[in-house]
CSV table of N, CA and C in Angstrom, one decimal:
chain,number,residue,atom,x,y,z
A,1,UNK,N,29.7,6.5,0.8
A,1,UNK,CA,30.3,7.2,2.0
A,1,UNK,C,29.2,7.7,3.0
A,2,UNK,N,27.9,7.8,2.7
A,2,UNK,CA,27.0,8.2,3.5
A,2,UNK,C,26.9,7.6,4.4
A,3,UNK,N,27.2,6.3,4.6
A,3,UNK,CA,26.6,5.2,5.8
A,3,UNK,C,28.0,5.8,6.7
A,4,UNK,N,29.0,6.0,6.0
A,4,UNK,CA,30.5,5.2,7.1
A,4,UNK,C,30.2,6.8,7.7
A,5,UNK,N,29.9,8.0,6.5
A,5,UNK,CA,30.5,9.4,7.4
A,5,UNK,C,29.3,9.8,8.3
A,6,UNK,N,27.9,9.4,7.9
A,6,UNK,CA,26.7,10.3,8.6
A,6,UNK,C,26.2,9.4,9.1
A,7,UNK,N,25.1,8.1,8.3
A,7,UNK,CA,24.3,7.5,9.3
A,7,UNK,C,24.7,6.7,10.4
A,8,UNK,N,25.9,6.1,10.3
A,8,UNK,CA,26.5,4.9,11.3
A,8,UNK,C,26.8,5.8,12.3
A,9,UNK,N,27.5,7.1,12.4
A,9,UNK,CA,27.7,8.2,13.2
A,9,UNK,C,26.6,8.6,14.1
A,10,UNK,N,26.0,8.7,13.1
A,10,UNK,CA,24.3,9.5,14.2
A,10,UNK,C,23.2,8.4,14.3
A,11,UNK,N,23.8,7.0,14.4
A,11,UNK,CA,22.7,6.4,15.0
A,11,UNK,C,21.9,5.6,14.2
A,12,UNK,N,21.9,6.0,12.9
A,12,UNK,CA,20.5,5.3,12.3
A,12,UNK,C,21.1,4.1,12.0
A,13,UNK,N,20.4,3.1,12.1
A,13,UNK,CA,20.7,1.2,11.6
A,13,UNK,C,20.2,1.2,10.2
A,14,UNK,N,19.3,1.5,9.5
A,14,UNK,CA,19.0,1.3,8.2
A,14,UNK,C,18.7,2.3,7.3
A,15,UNK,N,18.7,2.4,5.5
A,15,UNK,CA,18.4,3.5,5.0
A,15,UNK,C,17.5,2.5,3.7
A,16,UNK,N,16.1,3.2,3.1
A,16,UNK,CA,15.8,2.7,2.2
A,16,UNK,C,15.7,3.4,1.2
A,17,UNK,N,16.1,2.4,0.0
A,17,UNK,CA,17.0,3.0,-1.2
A,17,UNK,C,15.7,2.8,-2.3
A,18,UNK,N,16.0,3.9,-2.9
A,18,UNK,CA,14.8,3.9,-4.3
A,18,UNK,C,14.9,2.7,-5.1
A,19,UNK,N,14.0,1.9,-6.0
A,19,UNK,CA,13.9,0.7,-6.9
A,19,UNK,C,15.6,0.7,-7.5
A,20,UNK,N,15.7,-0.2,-7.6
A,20,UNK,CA,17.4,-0.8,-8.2
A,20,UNK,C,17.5,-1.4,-9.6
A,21,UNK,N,16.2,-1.8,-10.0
A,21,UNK,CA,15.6,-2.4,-11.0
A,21,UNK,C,15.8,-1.6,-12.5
A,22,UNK,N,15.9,-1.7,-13.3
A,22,UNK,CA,16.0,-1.0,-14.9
A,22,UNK,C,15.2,-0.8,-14.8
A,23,UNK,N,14.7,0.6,-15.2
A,23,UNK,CA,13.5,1.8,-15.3
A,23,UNK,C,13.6,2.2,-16.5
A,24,UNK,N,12.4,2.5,-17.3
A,24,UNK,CA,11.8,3.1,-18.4
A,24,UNK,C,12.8,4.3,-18.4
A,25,UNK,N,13.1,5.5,-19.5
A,25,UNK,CA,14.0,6.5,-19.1
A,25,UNK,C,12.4,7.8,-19.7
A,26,UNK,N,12.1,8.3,-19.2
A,26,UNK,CA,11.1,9.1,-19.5
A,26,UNK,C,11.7,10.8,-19.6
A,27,UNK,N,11.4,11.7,-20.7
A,27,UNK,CA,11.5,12.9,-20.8
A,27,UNK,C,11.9,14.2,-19.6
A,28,UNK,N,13.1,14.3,-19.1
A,28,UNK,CA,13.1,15.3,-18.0
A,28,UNK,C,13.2,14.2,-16.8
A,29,UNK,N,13.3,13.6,-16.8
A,29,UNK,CA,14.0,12.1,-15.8
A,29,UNK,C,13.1,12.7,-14.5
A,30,UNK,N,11.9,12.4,-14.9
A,30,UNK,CA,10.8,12.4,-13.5
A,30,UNK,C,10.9,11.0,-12.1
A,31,UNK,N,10.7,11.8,-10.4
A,31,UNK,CA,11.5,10.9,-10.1
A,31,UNK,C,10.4,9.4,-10.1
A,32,UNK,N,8.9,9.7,-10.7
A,32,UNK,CA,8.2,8.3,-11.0
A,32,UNK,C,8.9,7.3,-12.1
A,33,UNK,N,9.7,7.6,-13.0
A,33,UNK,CA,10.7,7.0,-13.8
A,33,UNK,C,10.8,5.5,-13.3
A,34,UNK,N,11.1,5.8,-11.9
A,34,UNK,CA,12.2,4.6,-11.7
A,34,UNK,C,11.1,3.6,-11.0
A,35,UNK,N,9.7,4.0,-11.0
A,35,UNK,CA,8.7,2.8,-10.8
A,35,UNK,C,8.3,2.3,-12.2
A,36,UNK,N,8.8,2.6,-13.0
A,36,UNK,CA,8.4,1.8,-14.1
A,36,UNK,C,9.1,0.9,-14.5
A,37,UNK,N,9.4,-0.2,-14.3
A,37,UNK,CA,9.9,-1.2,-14.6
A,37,UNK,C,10.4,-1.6,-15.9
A,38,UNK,N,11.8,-2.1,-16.9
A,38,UNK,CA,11.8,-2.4,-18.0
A,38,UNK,C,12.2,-4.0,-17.8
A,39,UNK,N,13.0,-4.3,-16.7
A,39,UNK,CA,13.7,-5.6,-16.9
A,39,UNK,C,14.1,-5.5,-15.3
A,40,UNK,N,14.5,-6.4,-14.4
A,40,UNK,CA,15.2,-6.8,-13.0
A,40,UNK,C,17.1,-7.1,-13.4
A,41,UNK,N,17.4,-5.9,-14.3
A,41,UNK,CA,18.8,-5.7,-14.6
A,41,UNK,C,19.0,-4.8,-13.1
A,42,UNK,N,19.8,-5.0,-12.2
A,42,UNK,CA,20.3,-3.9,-11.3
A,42,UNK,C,20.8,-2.6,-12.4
A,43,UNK,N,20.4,-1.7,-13.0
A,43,UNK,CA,20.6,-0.7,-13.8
A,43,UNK,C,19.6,0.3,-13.5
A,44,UNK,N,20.0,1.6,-12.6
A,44,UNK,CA,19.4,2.8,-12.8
A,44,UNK,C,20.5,4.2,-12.8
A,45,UNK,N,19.7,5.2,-12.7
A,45,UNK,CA,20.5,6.7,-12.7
A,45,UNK,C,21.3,6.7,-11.3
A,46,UNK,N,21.0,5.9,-10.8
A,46,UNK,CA,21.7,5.7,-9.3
A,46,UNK,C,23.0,5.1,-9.5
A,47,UNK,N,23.3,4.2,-10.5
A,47,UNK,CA,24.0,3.2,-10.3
A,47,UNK,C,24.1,2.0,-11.3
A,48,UNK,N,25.3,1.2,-11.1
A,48,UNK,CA,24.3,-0.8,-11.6
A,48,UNK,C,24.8,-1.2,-10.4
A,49,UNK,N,24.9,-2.9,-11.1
A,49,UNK,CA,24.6,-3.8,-10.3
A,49,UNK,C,26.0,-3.6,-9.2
A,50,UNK,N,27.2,-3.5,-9.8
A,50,UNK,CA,28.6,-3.1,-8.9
A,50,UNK,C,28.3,-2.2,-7.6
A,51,UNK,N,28.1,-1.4,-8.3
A,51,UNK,CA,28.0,-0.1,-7.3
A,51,UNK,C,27.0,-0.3,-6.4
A,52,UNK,N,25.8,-0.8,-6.8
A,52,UNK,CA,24.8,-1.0,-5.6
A,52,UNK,C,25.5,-2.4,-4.3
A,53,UNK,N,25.9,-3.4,-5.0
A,53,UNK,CA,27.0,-4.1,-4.4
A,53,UNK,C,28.1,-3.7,-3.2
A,54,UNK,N,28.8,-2.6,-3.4
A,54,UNK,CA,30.0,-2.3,-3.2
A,54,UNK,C,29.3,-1.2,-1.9
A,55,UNK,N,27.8,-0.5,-2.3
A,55,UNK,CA,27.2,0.2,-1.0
A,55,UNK,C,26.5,-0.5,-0.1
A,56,UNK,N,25.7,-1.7,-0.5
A,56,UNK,CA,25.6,-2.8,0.4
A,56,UNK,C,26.8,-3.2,1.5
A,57,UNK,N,27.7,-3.8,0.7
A,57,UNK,CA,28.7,-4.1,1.6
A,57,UNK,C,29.3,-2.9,2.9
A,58,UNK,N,29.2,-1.8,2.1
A,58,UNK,CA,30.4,-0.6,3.1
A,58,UNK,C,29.2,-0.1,4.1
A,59,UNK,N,27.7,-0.1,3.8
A,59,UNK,CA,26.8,0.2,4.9
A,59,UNK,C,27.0,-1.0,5.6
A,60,UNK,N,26.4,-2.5,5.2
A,60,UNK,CA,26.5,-3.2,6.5
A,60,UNK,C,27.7,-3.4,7.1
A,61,UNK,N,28.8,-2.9,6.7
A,61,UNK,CA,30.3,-3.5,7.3
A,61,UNK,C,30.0,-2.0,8.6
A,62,UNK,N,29.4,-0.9,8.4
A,62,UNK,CA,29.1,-0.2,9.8
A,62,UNK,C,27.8,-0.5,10.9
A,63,UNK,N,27.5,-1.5,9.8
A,63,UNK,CA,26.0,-1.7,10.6
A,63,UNK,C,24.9,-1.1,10.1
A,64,UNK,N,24.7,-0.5,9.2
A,64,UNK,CA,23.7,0.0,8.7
A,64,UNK,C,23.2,-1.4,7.6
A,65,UNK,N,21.8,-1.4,7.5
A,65,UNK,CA,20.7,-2.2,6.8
A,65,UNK,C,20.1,-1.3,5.4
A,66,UNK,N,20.3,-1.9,4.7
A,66,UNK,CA,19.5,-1.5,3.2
A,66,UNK,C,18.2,-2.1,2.9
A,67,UNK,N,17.0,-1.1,2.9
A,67,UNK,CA,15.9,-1.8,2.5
A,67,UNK,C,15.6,-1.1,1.1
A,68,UNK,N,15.5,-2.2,-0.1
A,68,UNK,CA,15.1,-1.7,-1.1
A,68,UNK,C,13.5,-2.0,-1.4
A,69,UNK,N,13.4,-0.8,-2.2
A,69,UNK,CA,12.1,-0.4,-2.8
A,69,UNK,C,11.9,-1.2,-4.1
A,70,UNK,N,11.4,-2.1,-3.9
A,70,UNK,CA,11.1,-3.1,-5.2
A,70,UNK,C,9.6,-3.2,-5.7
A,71,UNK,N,9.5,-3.5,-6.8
A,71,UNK,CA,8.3,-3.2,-7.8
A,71,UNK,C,7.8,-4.6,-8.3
A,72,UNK,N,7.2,-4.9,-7.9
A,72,UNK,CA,6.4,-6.4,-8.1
A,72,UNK,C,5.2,-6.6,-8.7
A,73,UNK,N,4.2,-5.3,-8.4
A,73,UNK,CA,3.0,-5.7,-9.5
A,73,UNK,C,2.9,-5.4,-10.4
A,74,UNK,N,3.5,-4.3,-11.2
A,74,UNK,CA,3.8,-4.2,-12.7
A,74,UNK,C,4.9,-3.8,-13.3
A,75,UNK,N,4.7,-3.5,-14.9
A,75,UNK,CA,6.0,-2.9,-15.5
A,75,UNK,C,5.6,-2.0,-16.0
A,76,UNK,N,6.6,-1.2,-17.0
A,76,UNK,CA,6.2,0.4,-17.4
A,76,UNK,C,5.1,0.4,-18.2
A,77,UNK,N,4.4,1.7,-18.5
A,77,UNK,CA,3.4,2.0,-19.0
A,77,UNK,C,4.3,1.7,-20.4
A,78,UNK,N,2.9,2.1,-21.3
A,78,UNK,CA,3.1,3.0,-22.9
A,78,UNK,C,3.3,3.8,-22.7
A,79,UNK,N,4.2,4.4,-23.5
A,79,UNK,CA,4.7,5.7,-23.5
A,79,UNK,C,4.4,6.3,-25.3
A,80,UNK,N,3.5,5.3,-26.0
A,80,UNK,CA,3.6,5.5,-27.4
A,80,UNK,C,4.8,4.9,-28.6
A,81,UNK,N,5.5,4.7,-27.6
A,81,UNK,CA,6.8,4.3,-28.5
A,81,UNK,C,7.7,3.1,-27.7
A,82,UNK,N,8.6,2.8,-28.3
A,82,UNK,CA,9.7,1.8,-28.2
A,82,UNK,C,10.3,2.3,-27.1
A,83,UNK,N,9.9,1.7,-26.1
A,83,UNK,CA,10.7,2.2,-24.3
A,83,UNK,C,12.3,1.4,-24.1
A,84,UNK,N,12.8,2.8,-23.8
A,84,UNK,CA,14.4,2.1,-23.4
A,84,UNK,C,14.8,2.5,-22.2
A,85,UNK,N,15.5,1.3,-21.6
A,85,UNK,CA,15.6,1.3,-20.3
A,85,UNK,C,16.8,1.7,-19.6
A,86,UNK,N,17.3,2.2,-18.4
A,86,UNK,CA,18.6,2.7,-17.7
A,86,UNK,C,19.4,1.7,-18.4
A,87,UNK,N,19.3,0.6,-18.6
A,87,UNK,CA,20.5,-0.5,-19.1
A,87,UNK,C,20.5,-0.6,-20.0
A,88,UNK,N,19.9,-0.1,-21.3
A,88,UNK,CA,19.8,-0.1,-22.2
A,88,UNK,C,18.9,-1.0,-22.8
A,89,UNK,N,18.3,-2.0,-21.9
A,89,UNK,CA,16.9,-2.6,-22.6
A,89,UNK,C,15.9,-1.8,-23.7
A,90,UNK,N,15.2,-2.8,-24.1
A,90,UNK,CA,13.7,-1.8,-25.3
A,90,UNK,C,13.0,-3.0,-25.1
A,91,UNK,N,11.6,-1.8,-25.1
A,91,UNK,CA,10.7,-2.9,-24.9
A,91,UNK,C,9.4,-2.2,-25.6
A,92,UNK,N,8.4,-2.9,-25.1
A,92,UNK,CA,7.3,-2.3,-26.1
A,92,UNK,C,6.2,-2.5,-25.4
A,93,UNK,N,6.1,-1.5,-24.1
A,93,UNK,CA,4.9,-1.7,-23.0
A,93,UNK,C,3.6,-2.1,-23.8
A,94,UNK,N,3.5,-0.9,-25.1
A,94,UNK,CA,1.7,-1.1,-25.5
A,94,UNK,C,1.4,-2.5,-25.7
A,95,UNK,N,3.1,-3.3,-26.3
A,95,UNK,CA,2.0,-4.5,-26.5
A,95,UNK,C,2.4,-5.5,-25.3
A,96,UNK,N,2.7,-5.0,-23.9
A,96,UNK,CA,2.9,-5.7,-22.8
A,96,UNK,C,4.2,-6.7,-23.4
A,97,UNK,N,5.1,-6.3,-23.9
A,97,UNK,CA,6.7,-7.1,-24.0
A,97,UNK,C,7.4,-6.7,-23.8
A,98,UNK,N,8.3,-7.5,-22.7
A,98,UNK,CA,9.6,-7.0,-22.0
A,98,UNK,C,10.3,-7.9,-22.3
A,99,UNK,N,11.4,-8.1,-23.7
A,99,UNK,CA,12.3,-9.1,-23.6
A,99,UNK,C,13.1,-9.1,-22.9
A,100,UNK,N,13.8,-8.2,-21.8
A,100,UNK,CA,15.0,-8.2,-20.7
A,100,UNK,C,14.5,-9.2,-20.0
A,101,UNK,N,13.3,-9.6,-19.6
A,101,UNK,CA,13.1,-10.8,-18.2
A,101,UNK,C,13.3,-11.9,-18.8
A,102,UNK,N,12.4,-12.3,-19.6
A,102,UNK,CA,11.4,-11.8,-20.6
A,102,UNK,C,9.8,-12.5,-20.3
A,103,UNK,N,9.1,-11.1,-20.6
A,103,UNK,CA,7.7,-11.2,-20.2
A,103,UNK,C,7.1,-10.9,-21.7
A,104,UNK,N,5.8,-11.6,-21.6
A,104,UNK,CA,5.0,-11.0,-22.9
A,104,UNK,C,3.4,-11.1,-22.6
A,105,UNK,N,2.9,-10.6,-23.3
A,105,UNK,CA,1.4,-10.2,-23.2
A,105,UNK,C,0.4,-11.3,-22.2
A,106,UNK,N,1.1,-12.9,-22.4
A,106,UNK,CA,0.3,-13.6,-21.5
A,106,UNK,C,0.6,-13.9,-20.4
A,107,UNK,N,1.6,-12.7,-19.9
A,107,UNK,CA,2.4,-12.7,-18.4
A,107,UNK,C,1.3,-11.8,-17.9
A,108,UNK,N,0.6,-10.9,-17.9
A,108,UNK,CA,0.2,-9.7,-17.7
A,108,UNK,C,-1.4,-10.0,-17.9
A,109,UNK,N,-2.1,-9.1,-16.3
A,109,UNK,CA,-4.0,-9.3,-16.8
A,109,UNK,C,-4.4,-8.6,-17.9
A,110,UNK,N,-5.5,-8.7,-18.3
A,110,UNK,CA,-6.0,-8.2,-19.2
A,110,UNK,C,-6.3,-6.9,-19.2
A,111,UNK,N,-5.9,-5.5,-19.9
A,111,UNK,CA,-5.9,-4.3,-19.9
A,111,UNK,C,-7.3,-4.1,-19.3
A,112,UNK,N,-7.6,-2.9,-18.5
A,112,UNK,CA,-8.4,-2.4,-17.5
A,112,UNK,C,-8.2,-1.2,-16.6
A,113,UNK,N,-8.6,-0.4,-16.5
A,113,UNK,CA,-8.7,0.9,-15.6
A,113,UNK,C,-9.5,0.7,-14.3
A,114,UNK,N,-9.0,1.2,-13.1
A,114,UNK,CA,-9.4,0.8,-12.0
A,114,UNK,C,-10.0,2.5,-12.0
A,115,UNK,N,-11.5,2.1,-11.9
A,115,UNK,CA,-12.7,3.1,-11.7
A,115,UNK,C,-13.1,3.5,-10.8
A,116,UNK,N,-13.2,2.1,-9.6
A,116,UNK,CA,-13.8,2.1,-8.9
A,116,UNK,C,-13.0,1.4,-7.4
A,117,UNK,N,-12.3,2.2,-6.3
A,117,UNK,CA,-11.2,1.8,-5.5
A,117,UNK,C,-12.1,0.8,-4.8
A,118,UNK,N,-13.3,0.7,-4.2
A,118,UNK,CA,-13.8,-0.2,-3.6
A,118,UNK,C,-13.8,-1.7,-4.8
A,119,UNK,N,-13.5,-1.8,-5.5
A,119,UNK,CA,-13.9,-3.0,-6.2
A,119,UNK,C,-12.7,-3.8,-6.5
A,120,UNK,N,-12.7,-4.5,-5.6
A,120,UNK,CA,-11.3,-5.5,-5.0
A,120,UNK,C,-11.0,-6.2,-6.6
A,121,UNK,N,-11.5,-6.4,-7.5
A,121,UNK,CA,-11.5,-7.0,-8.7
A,121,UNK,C,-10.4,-5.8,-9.1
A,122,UNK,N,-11.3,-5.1,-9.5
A,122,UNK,CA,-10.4,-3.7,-10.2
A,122,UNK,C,-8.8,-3.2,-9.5
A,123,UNK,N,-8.8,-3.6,-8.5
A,123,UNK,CA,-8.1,-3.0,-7.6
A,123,UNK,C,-6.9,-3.8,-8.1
A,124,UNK,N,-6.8,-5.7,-7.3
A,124,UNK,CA,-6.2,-6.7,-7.9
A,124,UNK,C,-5.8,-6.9,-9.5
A,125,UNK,N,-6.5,-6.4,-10.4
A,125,UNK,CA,-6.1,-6.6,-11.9
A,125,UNK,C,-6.2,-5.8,-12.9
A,126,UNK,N,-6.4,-4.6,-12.3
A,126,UNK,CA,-6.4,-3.4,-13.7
A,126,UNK,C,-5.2,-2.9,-13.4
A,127,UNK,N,-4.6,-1.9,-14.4
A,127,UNK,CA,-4.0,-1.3,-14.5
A,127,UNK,C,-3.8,0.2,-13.9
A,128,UNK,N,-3.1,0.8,-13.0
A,128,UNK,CA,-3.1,1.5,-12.4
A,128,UNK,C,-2.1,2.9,-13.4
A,129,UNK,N,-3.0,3.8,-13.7
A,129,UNK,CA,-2.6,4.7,-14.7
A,129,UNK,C,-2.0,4.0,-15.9
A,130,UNK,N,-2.3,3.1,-16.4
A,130,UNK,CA,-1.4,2.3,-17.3
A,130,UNK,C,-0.2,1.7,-17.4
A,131,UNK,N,0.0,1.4,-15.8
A,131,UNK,CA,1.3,0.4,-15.8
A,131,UNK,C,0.8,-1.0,-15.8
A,132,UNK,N,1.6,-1.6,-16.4
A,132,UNK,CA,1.0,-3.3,-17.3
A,132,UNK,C,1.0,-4.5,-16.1
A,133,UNK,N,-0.3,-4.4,-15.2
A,133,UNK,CA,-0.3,-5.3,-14.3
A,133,UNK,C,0.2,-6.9,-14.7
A,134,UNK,N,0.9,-7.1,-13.5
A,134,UNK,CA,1.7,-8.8,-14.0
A,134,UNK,C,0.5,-9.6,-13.3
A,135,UNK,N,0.3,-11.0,-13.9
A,135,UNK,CA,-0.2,-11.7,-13.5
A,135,UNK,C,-0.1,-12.7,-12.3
A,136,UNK,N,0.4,-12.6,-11.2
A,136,UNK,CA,1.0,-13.1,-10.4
A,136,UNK,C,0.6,-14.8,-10.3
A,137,UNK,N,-0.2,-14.6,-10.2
A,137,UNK,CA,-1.7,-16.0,-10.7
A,137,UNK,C,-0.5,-16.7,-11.8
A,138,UNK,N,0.5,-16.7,-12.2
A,138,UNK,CA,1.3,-17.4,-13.2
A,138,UNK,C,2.2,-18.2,-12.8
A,139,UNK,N,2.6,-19.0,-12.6
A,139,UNK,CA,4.0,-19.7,-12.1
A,139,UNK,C,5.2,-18.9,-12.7
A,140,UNK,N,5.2,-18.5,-13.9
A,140,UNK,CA,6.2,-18.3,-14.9
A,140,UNK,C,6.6,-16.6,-14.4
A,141,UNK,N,5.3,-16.0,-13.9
A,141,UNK,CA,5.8,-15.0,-13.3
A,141,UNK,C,6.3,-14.8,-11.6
A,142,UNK,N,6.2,-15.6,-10.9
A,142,UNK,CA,6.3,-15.8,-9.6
A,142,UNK,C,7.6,-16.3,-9.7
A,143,UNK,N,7.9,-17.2,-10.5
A,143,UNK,CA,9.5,-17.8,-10.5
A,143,UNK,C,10.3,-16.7,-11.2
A,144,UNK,N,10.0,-15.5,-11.8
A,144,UNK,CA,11.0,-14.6,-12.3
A,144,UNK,C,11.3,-13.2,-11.0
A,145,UNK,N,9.6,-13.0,-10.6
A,145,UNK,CA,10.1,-12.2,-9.4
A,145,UNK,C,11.1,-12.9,-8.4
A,146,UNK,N,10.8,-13.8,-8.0
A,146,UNK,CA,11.4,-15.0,-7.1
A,146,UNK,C,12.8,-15.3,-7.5
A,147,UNK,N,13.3,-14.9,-8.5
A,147,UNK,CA,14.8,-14.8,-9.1
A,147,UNK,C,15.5,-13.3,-8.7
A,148,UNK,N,14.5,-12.6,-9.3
A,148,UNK,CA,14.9,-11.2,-9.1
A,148,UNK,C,15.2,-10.9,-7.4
A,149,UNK,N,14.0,-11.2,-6.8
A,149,UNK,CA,14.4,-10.6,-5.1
A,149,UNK,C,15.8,-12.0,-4.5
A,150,UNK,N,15.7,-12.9,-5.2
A,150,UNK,CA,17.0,-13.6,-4.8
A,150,UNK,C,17.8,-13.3,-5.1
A,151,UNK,N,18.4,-12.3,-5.8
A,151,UNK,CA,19.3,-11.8,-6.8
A,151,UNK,C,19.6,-10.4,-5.6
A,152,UNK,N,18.9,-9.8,-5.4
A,152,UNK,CA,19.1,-9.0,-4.2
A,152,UNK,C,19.7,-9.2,-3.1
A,153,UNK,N,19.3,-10.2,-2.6
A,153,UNK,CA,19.5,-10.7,-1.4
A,153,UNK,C,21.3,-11.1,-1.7
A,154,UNK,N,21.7,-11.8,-2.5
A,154,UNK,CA,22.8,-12.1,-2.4
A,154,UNK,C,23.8,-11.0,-2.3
């Protein structure tokens, strides 16, 4: 209802919407949660796949534009344990396995801490606080994001 009663009203053309993606569910539902990736199920605390659907449609039917916030270079950290996701995914970051897509350890660079922001290496393939960089360098991973943002689009 926000597009039809407030933005379309006052002018604004577009609103951009937090990750849509299944997110890790972390202790006290922090709002970094929903960057951590479990699977490209439309499933979060926001919503699923319907509902994000059903607000696409009723914003652009006023003319408002939805830009979503999507997450492409990695997936959730460790968290120590068996990660379960808004959709009810499990996965098992430490050993880089996400059966929802499904990704596994040779989808992902080689674990690494980025030390040093000048070092384009570090930058491009470590891990940024321990979220499990994807290997983009993969076919196998490029044709799954490449599903997923198609999957949006429709």
């Amino acid at each position: 209802r926000e597009c039809e009663e407030f933005l379309a009203p006052h002018g604004f053309a577009g609103v951009q919407v937090s990750p849509v993606s299944e997110n890790v569910i972390v202790h006290n539902r922090p709002w970094w949660e929903r960057y951590q990736p479990l699977s490209y199920k439309l499933t979060t605390r926001s919503g699923n796949e319907q509902e994000f659907a059903d607000m696409c449609r009723r914003c652009n039917a006023v003319g408002i534009r939805i830009y979503v916030d999507v997450i492409l270079n990695h997936m959730a950290a460790d968290q120590g344990q068996t990660a379960t996701g808004t959709a009810g995914s499990l996965s098992e970051p430490g050993l880089k396995v996400y059966p929802a897509v499904p990704y596994s350890g040779m989808d992902f660079h080689e674990t690494c801490d980025i030390w040093d922001w000048n070092d384009r290496y570090q930058v491009q393939n470590c891990e940024l606080v321990g979220l499990k960089d994807l290997d983009q360098s993969k076919e196998w991973v490029r044709d799954r994001l490449v599903e997923f943002l198609d999957h949006l689009v429709e």
